[in-house]
Structures are given as C-alpha cells and as structure tokens.
PDB file of C-alpha atoms in Angstrom:
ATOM      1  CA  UNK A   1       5.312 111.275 -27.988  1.00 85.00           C
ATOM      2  CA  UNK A   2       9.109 111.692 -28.740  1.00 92.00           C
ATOM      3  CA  UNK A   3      11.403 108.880 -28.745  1.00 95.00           C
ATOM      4  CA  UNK A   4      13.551 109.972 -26.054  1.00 95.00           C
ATOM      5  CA  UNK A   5      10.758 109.705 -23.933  1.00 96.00           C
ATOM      6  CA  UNK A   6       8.889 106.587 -24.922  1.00 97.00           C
ATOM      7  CA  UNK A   7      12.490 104.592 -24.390  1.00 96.00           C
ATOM      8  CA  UNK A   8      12.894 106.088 -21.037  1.00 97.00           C
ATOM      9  CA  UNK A   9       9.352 105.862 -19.959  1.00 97.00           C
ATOM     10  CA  UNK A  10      10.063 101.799 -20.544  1.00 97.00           C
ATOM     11  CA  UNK A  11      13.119 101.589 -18.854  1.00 97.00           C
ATOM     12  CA  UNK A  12      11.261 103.402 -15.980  1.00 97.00           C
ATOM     13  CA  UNK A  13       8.804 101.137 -16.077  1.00 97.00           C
ATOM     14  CA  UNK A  14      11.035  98.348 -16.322  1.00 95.00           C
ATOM     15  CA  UNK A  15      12.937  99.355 -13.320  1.00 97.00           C
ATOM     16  CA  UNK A  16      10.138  99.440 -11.342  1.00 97.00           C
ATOM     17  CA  UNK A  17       9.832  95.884 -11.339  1.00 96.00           C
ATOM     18  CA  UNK A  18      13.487  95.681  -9.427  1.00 94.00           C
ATOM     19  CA  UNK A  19      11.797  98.264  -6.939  1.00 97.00           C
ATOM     20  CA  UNK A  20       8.915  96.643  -5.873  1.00 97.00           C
ATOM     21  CA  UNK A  21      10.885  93.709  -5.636  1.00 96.00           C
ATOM     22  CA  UNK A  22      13.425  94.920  -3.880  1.00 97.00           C
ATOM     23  CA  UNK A  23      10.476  96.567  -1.490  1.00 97.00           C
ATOM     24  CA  UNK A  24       8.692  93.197  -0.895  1.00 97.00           C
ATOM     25  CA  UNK A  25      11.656  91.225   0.113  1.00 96.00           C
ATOM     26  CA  UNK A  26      12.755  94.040   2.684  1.00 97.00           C
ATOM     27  CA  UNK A  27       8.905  93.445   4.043  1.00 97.00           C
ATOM     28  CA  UNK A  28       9.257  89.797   3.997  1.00 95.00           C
ATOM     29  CA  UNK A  29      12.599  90.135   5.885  1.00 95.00           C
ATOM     30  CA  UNK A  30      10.906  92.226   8.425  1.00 96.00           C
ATOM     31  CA  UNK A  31       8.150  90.528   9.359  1.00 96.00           C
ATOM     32  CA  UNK A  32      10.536  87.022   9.217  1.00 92.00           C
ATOM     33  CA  UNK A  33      12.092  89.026  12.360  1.00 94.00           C
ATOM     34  CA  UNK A  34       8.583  89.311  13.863  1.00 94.00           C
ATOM     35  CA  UNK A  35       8.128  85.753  13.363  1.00 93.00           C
ATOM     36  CA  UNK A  36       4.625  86.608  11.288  1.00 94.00           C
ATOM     37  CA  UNK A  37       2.938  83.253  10.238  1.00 94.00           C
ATOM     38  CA  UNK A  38       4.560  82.187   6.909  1.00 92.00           C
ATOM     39  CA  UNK A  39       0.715  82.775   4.832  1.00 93.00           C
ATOM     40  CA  UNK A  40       0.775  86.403   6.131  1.00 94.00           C
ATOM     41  CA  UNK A  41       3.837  87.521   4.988  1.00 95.00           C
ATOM     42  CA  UNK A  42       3.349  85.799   1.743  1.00 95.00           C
ATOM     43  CA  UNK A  43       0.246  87.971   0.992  1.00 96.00           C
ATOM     44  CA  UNK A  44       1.690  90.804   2.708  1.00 96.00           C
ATOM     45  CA  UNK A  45       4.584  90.984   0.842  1.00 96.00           C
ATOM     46  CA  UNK A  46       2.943  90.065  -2.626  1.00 97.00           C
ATOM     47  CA  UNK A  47       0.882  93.146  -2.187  1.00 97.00           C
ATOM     48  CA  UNK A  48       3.542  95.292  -1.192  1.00 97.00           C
ATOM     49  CA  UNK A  49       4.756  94.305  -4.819  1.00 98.00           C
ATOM     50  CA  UNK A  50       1.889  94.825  -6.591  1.00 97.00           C
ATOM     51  CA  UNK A  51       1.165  98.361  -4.787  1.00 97.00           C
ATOM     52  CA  UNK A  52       4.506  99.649  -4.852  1.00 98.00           C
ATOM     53  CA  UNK A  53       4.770  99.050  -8.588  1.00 98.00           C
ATOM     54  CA  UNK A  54       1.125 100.340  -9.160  1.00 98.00           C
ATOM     55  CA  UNK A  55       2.258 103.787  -7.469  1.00 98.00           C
ATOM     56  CA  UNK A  56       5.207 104.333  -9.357  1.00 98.00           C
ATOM     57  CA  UNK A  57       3.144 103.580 -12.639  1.00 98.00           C
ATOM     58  CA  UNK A  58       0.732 105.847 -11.320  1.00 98.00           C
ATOM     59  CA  UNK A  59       3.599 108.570 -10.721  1.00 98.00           C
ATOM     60  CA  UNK A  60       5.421 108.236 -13.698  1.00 97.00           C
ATOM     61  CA  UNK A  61       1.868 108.427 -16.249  1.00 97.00           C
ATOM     62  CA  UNK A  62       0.813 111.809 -14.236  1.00 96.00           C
ATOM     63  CA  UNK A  63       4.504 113.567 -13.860  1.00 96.00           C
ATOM     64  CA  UNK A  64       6.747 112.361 -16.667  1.00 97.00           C
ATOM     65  CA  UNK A  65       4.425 110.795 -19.386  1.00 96.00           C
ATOM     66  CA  UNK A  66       0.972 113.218 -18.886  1.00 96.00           C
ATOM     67  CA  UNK A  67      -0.600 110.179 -19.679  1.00 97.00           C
ATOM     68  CA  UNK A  68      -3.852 108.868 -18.226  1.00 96.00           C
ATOM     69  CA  UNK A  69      -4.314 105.249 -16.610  1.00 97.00           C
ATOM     70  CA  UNK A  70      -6.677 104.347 -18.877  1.00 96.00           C
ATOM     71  CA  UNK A  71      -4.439 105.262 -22.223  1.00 96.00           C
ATOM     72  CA  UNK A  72      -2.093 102.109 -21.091  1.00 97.00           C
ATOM     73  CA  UNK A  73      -5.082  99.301 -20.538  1.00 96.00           C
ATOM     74  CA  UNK A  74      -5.472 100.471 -16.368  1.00 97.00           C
ATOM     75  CA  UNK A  75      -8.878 100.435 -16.639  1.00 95.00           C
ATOM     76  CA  UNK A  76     -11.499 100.114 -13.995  1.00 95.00           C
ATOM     77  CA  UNK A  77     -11.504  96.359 -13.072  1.00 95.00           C
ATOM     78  CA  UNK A  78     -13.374  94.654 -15.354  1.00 93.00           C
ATOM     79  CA  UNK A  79     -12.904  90.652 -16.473  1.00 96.00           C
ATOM     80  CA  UNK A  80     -14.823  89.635 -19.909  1.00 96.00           C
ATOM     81  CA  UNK A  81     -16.292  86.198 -19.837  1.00 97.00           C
ATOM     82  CA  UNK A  82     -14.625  85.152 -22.679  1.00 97.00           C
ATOM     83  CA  UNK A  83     -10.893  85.396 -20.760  1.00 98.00           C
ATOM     84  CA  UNK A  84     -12.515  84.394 -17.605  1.00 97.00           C
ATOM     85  CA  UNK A  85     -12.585  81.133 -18.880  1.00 97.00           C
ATOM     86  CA  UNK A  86      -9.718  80.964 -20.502  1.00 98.00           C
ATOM     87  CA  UNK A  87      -7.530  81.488 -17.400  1.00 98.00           C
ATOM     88  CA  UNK A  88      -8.488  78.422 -16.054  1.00 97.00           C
ATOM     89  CA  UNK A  89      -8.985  76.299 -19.268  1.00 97.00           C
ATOM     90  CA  UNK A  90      -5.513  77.321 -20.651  1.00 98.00           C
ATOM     91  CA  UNK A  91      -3.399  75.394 -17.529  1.00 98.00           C
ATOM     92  CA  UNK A  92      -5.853  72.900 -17.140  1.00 97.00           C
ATOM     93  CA  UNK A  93      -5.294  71.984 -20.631  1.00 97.00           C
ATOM     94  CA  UNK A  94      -1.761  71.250 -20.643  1.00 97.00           C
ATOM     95  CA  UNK A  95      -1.687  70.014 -17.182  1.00 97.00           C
ATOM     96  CA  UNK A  96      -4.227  67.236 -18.366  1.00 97.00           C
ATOM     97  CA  UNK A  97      -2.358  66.567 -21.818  1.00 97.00           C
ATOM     98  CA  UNK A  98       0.895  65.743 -19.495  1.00 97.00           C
ATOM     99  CA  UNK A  99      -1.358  63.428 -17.667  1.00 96.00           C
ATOM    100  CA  UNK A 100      -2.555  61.732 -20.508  1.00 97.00           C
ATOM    101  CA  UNK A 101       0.428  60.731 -21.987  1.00 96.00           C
ATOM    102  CA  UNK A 102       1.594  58.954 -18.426  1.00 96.00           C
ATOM    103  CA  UNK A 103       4.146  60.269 -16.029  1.00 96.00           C
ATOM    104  CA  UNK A 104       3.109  60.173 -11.777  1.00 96.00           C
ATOM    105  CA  UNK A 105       2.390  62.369  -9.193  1.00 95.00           C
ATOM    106  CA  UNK A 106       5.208  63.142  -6.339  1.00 93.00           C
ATOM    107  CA  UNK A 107       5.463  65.194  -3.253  1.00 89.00           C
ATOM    108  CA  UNK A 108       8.236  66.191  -0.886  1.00 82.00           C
ATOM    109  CA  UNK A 109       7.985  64.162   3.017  1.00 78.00           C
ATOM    110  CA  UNK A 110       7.866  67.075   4.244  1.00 81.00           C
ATOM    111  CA  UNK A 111       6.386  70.104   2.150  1.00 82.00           C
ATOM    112  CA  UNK A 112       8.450  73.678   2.054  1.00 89.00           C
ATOM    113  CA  UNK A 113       4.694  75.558   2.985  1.00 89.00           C
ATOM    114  CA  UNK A 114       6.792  78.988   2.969  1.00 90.00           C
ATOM    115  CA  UNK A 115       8.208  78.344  -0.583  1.00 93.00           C
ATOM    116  CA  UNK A 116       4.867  77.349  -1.619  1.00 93.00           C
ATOM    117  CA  UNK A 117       2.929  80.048   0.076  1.00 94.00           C
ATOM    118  CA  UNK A 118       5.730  82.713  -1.453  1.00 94.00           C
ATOM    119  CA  UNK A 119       5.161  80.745  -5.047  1.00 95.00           C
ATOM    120  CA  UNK A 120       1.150  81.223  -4.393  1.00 96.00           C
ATOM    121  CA  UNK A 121       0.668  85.274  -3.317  1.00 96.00           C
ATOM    122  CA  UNK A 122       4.425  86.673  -4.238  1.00 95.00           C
ATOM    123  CA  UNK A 123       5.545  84.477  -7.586  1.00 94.00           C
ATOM    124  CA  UNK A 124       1.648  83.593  -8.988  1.00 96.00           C
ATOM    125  CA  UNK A 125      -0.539  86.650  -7.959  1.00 96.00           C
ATOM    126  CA  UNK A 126       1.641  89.323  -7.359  1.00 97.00           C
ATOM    127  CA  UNK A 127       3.841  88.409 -10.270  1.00 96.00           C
ATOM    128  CA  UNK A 128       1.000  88.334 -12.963  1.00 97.00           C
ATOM    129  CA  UNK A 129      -0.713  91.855 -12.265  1.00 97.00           C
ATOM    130  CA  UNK A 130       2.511  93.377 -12.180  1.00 98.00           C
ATOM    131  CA  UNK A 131       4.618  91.832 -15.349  1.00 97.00           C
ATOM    132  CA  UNK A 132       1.421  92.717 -16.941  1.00 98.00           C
ATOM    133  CA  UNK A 133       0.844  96.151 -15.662  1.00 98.00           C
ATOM    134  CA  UNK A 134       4.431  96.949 -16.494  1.00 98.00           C
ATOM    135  CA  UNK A 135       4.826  94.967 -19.930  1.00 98.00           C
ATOM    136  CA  UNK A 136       1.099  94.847 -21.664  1.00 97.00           C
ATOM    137  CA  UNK A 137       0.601  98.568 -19.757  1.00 97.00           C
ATOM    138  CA  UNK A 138       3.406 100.664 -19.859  1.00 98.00           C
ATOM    139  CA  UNK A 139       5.678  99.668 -22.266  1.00 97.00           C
ATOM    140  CA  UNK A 140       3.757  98.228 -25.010  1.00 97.00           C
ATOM    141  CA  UNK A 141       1.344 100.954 -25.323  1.00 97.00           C
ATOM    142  CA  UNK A 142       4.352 103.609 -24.973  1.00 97.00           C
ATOM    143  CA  UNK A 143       5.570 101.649 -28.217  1.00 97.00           C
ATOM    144  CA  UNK A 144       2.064 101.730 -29.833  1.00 97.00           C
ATOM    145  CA  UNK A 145       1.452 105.352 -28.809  1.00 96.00           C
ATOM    146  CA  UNK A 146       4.996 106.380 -30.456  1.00 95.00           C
ATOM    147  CA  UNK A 147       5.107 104.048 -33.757  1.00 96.00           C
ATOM    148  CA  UNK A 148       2.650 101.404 -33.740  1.00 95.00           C
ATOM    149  CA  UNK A 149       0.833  97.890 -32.562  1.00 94.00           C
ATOM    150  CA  UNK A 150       3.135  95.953 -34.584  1.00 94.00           C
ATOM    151  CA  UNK A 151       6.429  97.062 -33.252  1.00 95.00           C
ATOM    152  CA  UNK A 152       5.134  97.461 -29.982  1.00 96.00           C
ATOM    153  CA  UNK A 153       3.498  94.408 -29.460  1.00 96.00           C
ATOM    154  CA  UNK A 154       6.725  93.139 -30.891  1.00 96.00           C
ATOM    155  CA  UNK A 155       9.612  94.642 -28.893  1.00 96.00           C
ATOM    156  CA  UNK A 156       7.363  94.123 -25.708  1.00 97.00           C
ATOM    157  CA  UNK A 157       6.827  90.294 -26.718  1.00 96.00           C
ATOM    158  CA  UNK A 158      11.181  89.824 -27.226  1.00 96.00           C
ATOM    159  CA  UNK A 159      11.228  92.574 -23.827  1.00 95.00           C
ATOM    160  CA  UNK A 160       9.546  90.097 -21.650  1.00 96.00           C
ATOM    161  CA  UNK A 161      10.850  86.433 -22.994  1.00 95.00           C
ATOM    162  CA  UNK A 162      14.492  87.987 -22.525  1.00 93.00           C
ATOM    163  CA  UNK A 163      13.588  89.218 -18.971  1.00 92.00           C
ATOM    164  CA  UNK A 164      12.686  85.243 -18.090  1.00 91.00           C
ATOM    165  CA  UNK A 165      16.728  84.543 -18.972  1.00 91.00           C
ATOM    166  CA  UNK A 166      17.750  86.655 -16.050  1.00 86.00           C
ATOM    167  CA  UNK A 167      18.948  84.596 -13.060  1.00 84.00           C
ATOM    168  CA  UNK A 168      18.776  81.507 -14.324  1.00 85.00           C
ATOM    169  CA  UNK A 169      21.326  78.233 -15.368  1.00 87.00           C
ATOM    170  CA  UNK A 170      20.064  77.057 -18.613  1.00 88.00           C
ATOM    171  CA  UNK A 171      21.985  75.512 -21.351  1.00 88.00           C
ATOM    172  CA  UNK A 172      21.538  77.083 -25.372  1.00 90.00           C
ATOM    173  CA  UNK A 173      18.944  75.230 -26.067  1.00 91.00           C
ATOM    174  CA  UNK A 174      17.042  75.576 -23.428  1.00 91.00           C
ATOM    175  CA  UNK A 175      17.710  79.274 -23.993  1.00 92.00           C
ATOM    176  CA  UNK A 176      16.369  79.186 -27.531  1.00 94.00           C
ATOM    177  CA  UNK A 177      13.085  77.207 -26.197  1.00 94.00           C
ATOM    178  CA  UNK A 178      12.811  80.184 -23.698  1.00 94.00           C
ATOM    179  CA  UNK A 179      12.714  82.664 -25.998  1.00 95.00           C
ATOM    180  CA  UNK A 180      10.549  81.404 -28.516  1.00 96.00           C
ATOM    181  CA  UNK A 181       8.136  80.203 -26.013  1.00 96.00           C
ATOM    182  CA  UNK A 182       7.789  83.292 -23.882  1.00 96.00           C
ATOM    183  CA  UNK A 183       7.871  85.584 -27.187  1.00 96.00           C
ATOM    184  CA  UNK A 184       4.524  83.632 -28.247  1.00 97.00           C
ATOM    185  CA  UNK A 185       3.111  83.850 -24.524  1.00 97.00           C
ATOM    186  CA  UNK A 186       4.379  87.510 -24.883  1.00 97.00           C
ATOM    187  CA  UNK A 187       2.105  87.756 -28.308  1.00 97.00           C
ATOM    188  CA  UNK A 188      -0.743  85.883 -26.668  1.00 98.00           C
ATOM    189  CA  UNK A 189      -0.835  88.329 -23.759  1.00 98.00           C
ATOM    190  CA  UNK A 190      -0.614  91.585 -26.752  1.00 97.00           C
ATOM    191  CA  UNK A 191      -3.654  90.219 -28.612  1.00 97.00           C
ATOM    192  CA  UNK A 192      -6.028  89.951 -25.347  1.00 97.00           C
ATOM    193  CA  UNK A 193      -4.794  93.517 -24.537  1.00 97.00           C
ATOM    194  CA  UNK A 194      -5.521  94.324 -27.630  1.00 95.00           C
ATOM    195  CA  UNK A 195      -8.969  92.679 -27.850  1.00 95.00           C
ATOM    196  CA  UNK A 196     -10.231  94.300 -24.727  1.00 92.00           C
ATOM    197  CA  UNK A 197      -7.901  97.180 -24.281  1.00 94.00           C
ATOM    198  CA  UNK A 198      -7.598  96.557 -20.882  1.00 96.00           C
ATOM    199  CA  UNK A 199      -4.626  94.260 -18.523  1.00 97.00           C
ATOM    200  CA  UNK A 200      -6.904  92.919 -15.915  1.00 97.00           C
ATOM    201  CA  UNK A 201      -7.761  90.079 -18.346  1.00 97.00           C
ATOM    202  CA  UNK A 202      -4.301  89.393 -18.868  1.00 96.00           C
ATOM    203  CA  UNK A 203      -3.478  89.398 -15.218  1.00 97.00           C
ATOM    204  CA  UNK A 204      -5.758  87.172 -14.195  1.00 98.00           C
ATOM    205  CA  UNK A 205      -5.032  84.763 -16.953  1.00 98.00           C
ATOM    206  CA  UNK A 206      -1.482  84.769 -16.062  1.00 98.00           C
ATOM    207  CA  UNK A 207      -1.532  84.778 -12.356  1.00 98.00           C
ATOM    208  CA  UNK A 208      -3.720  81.498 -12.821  1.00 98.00           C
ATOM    209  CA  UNK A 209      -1.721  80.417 -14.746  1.00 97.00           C
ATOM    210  CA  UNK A 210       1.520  80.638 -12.296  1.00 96.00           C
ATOM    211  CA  UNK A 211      -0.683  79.493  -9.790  1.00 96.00           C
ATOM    212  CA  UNK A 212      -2.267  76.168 -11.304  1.00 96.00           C
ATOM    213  CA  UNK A 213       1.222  75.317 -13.178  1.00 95.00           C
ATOM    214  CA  UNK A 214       3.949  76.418 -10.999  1.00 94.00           C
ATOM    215  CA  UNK A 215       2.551  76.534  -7.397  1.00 94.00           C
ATOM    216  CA  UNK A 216      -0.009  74.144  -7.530  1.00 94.00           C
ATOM    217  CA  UNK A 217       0.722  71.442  -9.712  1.00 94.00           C
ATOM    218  CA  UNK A 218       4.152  71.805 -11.540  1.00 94.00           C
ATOM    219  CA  UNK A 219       5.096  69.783 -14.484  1.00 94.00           C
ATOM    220  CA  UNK A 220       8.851  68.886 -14.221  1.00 93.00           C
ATOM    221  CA  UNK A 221      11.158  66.011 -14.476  1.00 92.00           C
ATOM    222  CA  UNK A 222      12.700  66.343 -10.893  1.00 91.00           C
ATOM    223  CA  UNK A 223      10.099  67.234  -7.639  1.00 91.00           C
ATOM    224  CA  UNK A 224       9.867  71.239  -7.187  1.00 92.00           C
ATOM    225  CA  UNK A 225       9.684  71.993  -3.774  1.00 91.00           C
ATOM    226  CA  UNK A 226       7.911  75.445  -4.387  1.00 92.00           C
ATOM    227  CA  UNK A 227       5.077  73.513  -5.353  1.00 94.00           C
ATOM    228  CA  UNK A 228       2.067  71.805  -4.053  1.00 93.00           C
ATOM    229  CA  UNK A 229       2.948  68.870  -6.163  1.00 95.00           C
ATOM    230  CA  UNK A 230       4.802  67.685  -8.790  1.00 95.00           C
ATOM    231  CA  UNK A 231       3.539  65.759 -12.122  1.00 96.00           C
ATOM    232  CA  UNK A 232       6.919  64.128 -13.639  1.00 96.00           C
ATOM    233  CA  UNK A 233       6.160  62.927 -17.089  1.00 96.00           C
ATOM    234  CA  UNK A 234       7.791  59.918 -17.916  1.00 96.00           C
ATOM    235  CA  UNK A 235       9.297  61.328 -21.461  1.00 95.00           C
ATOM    236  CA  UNK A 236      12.187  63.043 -20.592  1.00 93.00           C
ATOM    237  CA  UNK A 237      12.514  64.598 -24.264  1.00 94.00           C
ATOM    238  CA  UNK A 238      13.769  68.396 -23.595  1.00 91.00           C
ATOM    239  CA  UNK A 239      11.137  69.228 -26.547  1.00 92.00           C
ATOM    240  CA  UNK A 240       8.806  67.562 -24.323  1.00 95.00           C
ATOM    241  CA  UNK A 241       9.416  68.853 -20.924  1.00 94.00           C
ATOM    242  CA  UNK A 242       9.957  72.204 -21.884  1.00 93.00           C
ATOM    243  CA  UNK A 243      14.190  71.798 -21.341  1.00 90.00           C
ATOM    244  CA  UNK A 244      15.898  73.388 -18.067  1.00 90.00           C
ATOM    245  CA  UNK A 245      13.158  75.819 -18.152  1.00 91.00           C
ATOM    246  CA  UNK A 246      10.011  73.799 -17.668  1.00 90.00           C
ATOM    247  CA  UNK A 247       6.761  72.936 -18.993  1.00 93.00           C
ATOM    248  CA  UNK A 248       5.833  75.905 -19.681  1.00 94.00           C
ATOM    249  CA  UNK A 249       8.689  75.955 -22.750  1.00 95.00           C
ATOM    250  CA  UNK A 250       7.237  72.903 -23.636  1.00 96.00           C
ATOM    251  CA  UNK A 251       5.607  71.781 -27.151  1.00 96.00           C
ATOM    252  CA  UNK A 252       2.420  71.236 -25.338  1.00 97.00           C
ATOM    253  CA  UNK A 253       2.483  74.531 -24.170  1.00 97.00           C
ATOM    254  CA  UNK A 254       3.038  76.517 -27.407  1.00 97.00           C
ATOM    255  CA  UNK A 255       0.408  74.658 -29.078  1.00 97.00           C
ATOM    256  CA  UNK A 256      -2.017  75.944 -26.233  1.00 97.00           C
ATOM    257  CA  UNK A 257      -0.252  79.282 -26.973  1.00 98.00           C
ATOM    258  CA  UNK A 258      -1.296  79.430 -30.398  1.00 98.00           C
ATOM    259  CA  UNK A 259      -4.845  78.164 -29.726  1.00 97.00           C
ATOM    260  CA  UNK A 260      -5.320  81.266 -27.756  1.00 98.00           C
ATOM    261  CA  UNK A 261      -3.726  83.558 -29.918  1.00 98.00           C
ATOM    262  CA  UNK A 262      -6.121  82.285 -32.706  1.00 97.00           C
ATOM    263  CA  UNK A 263      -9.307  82.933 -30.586  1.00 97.00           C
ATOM    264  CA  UNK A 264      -7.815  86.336 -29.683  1.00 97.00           C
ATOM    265  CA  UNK A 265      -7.278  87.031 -33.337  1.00 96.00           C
ATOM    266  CA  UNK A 266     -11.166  86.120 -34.276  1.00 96.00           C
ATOM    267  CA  UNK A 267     -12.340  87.951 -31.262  1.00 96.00           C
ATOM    268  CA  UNK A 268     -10.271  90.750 -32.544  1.00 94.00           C
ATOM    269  CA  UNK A 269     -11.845  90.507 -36.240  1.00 92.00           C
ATOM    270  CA  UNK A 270     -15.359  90.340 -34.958  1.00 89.00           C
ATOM    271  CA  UNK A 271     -15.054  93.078 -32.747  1.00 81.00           C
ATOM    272  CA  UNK A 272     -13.890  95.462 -36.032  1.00 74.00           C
ATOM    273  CA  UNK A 273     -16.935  93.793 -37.969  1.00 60.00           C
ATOM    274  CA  UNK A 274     -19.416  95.380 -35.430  1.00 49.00           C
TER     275      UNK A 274
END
C-alpha cells in the first residue's frame, strides 16, 4: 500500500470519529425536542455513533482502500475467554485497590440520570467499539500493512493518548501523566489485537471499562456528576489520583496496564509456539 494512501486512509478514519459524533448529537438534539425518555435517546444516539462510524469504515475499506473487513481485525463477533475476563477483572482491580487504601463513597442529592445515562450507552459503549474500530482497526493495521507492527502499533498508541488531550483543561503535568498513561493503554489494546487479530475483544474490554470506572463508579477527588457514584480517595497525591485527568492516569492504573500487557505478551508467545 503506498504511503500517500495509508496516511490518508487514517486521517479518514480519524475524521470519522468527528462525524459520527457530530451525527449522534444532532439525534440526541432531535429527539430532546420530542421529549424522548432520557434512557432512549442515550442508546439511540450511542448507536447512531457506533453505526454511522461502522458505515463509513465499511465505505472507505471497499472504495478507497480495496481492503476487506476482516484485513483490519472486523471480524465476525467473536469474544475469547481469556479477554472476557479480563474486561471485568481489569476495573474491578483498580477500583478495589482505591478502596483498600481508604477514601469514601459520595453521591450527588439529586443524581444527573441524563449525564449518567449519556456516560453509560454514548461515552462507555458507544465510545469503546468505535475508538477501537477506528484506532486498533483502521489505522493501526493501515500502519502494519504499509511498514510494520512496531511502528504501527506505535504511532497508533501516541495517535490515541494525544486524541484524549483534546478538549480538556489540564495543567503539564497532568498532560505528561496523560500521555504516558494512555500510550501504555494504547499498547495494551495493540497486543490483544494482536493476540487475537480481531477488535471485538478490545471493545468490550474498553467499553467495560468506561462503564465500571467512569459511569458507574468513578474514582476522583471531587463528586462526578456523570457518574453513578463517586469513590474519593483520601490521598490527594496527583501520582495517586491520576492528576486533572483521573484515575485512570493513575499509578494504580498503569501497573494494571502492564499486568495486561504481560499476559498479552505470553499469550502472544504461546500462540507462535503452537
């Protein structure tokens, strides 16, 4: 595949995150005017996401790239045991290791149930399948296809921690805890593409993963009122908490980072031994 195409084919790809976006707040708005239950537009619109970006995928693998589904991990839906597991183990984890070393439970009087049901189907669900149809599809395997594993599980790891900076007030070093963070989560997510060579185990890890630590149960030092409830640990280190971005920039966090990363690594090896 020529470079020319394999950067454009990303930025495509890219883009079409700002499309289905862009597509699923235009739904929410509309049925807002309809005065649809909150839940309903939630899922509504999260699928509208997820489908709109799927399509252009689709579109842009059969016209532009004359690539099959299949050549960028869109498989037929399959979810190995192994990651199964793993999606729920991972959150639960660091969740419990916040626990353990003290902090308390708080909720808002009076719950935001349309910030939370948007966090649940739009930001947790939604989110997941796409970032990884889009990152650990498209553009890392475009990478792979035109140079190799190592660059493109690379540039797609640096690719997606930069894309977390967008939109957001953080100071430098909660910038530099972003990156470094989301790069590993960004390697984490390469290797179990790479061990199954398919995203639907990624997805599902990360959309639990938003869901149990973000929607659900959010680790933060001040109350999140997209969430279910908040845990606020009662060290207030930035190292700790994870800085202006959150736990999931947190120490704790990497460490479960690289604990999957090493089981995706030995799964990898074994699979080569066979």
């Amino acid at each position: 595949m020529k470079t020319s195409k394999t950067i454009l084919g990303s930025i495509m790809a890219f883009a079409f995150l700002a499309i289905g976006q862009m597509l699923a707040e235009i739904t929410d708005f509309g049925l807002k005017l309809i005065h649809c239950p909150v839940t309903i537009s939630a899922i509504i619109s999260g699928l509208v996401y997820f489908v709109a970006v799927y399509y252009c995928v689709k579109l842009l693998c059969q016209y532009y790239l004359h690539l099959s589904l299949s050549a960028i991990g869109v498989t037929k839906f399959h979810l190995n045991l192994v990651w199964g597991i793993t999606a729920f183990i991972l959150p639960v984890m660091v969740i419990s290791v916040f626990i353990l070393f003290g902090g308390y439970f708080k909720t808002t009087a009076l719950p935001n149930w349309e910030l939370i049901m948007i966090n649940i189907f739009y930001g947790s669900f939604a989110a997941g399948f796409v970032e990884e149809l889009v990152f650990r599809g498209v553009i890392l395997n475009l990478l792979s296809i035109r140079w190799n594993r190592w660059i493109g599980g690379s540039v797609t790891s640096l690719i997606f921690a930069s894309m977390h900076i967008i939109g957001r007030k953080l100071s430098a070093i909660s910038i530099l805890q972003l990156l470094i963070a989301c790069t590993l989560a960004g390697i984490m997510f390469v290797l179990i593409e790479t061990e199954q060579r398919t995203i639907w185990n990624n997805a599902v890890i990360h959309s639990i993963w938003n869901l149990l630590t973000s929607a659900l149960v959010a680790v933060n030092v001040t109350i999140k009122n997209d969430a279910l409830i908040t845990f606020i640990p009662n060290n207030k280190n930035f190292l700790y908490t994870g800085g202006d971005f959150g736990m999931e920039s947190s120490l704790i966090a990497l460490v479960a980072y690289l604990i999957v990363i090493l089981l995706a690594v030995y799964l990898i090896k074994q699979r080569k031994h066979v």
